[in-house]
Structures are given as C-alpha cells and as structure tokens.
Tab-separated table of C-alpha atoms in Angstrom:
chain	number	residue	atom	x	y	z
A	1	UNK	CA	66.949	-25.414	-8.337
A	2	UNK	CA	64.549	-22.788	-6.640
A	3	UNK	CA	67.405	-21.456	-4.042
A	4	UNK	CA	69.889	-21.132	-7.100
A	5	UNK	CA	67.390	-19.091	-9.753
A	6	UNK	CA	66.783	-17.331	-6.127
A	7	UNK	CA	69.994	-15.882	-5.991
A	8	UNK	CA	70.781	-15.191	-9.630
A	9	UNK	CA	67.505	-13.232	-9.361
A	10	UNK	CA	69.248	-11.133	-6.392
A	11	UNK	CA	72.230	-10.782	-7.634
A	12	UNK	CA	70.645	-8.889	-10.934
A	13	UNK	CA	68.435	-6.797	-9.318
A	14	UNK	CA	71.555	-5.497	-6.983
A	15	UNK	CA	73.765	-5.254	-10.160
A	16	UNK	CA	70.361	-3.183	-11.265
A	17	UNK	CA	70.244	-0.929	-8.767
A	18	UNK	CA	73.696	-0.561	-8.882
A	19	UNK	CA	73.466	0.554	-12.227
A	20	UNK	CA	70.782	3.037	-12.074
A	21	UNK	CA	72.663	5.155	-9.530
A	22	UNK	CA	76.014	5.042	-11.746
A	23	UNK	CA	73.702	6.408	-14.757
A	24	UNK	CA	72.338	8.687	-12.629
A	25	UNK	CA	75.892	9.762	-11.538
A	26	UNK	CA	76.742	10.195	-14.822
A	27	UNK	CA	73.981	12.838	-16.363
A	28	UNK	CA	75.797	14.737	-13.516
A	29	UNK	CA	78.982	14.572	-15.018
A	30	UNK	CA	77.697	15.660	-18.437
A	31	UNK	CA	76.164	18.408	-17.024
A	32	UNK	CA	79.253	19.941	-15.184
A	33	UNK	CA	81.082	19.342	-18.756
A	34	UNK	CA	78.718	21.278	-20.897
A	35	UNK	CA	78.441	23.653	-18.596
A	36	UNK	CA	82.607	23.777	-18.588
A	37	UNK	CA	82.906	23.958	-22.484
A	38	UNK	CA	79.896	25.338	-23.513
A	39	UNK	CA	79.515	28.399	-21.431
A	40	UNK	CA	80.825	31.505	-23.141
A	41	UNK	CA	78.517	29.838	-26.035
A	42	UNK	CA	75.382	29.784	-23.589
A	43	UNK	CA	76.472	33.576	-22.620
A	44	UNK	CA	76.466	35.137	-26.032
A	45	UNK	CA	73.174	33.754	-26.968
A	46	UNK	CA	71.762	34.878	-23.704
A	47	UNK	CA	72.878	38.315	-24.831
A	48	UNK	CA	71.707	38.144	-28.659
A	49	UNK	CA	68.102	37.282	-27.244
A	50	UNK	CA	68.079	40.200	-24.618
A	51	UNK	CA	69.668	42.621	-26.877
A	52	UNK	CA	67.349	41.555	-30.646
A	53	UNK	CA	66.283	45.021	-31.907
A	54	UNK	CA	64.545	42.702	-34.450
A	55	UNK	CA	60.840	42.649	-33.840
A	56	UNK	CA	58.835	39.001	-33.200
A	57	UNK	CA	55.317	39.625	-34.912
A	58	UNK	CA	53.874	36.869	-36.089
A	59	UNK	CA	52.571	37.497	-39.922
A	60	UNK	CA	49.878	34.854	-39.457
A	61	UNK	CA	46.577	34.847	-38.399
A	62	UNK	CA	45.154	33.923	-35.172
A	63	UNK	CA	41.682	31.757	-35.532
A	64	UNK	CA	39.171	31.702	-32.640
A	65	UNK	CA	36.621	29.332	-32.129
C-alpha cells in the first residue's frame, strides 16, 4: 500500500512541476501579445503624459506631524 501512495505521490508532484513551468511559459506569451496589439495604444499615452500642458497641483493640504 506504502510503495503505491509512493508513486501516486511522485507522479503529482512531477505533473506539478510540470505545470508550473507551462504557466510560467504562458505569462510569456501574454506578454508578447499585449505588447503586439496594444502598442500604438501604450505609445500615445506615453506621449499625452510627456506632452500635458495641464498642470498637476494638488488643491489639498499637506499635514505634518
């Protein structure tokens, strides 16, 4: 009974690591598609940040202790 719950026991934690590096593989891939689709997006607000003639003063009041 031991040697059989033995290798079940292996056998999942292979299948585990197995799985972490195909997830890991994966955030990769999502990456290099968001970066495909979404670029021109990424690029215009890049340039509406630099190019804000609007000014960013905060109204509030700063407390010190």
């Amino acid at each position: 009974m031991i040697d059989f719950l033995t290798i079940i026991l292996l056998i999942f934690g292979l299948l585990q690591i197995i799985l972490f590096f195909k997830v890991w593989g994966m955030t990769n891939d999502i990456k290099e598609i968001r970066n495909k689709y979404l670029k021109d997006e990424d690029e215009k607000r890049r340039q509406k940040a630099e190019y804000d003639p609007t000014p960013k003063i905060s109204g509030g009041v700063k407390t010190t202790i």
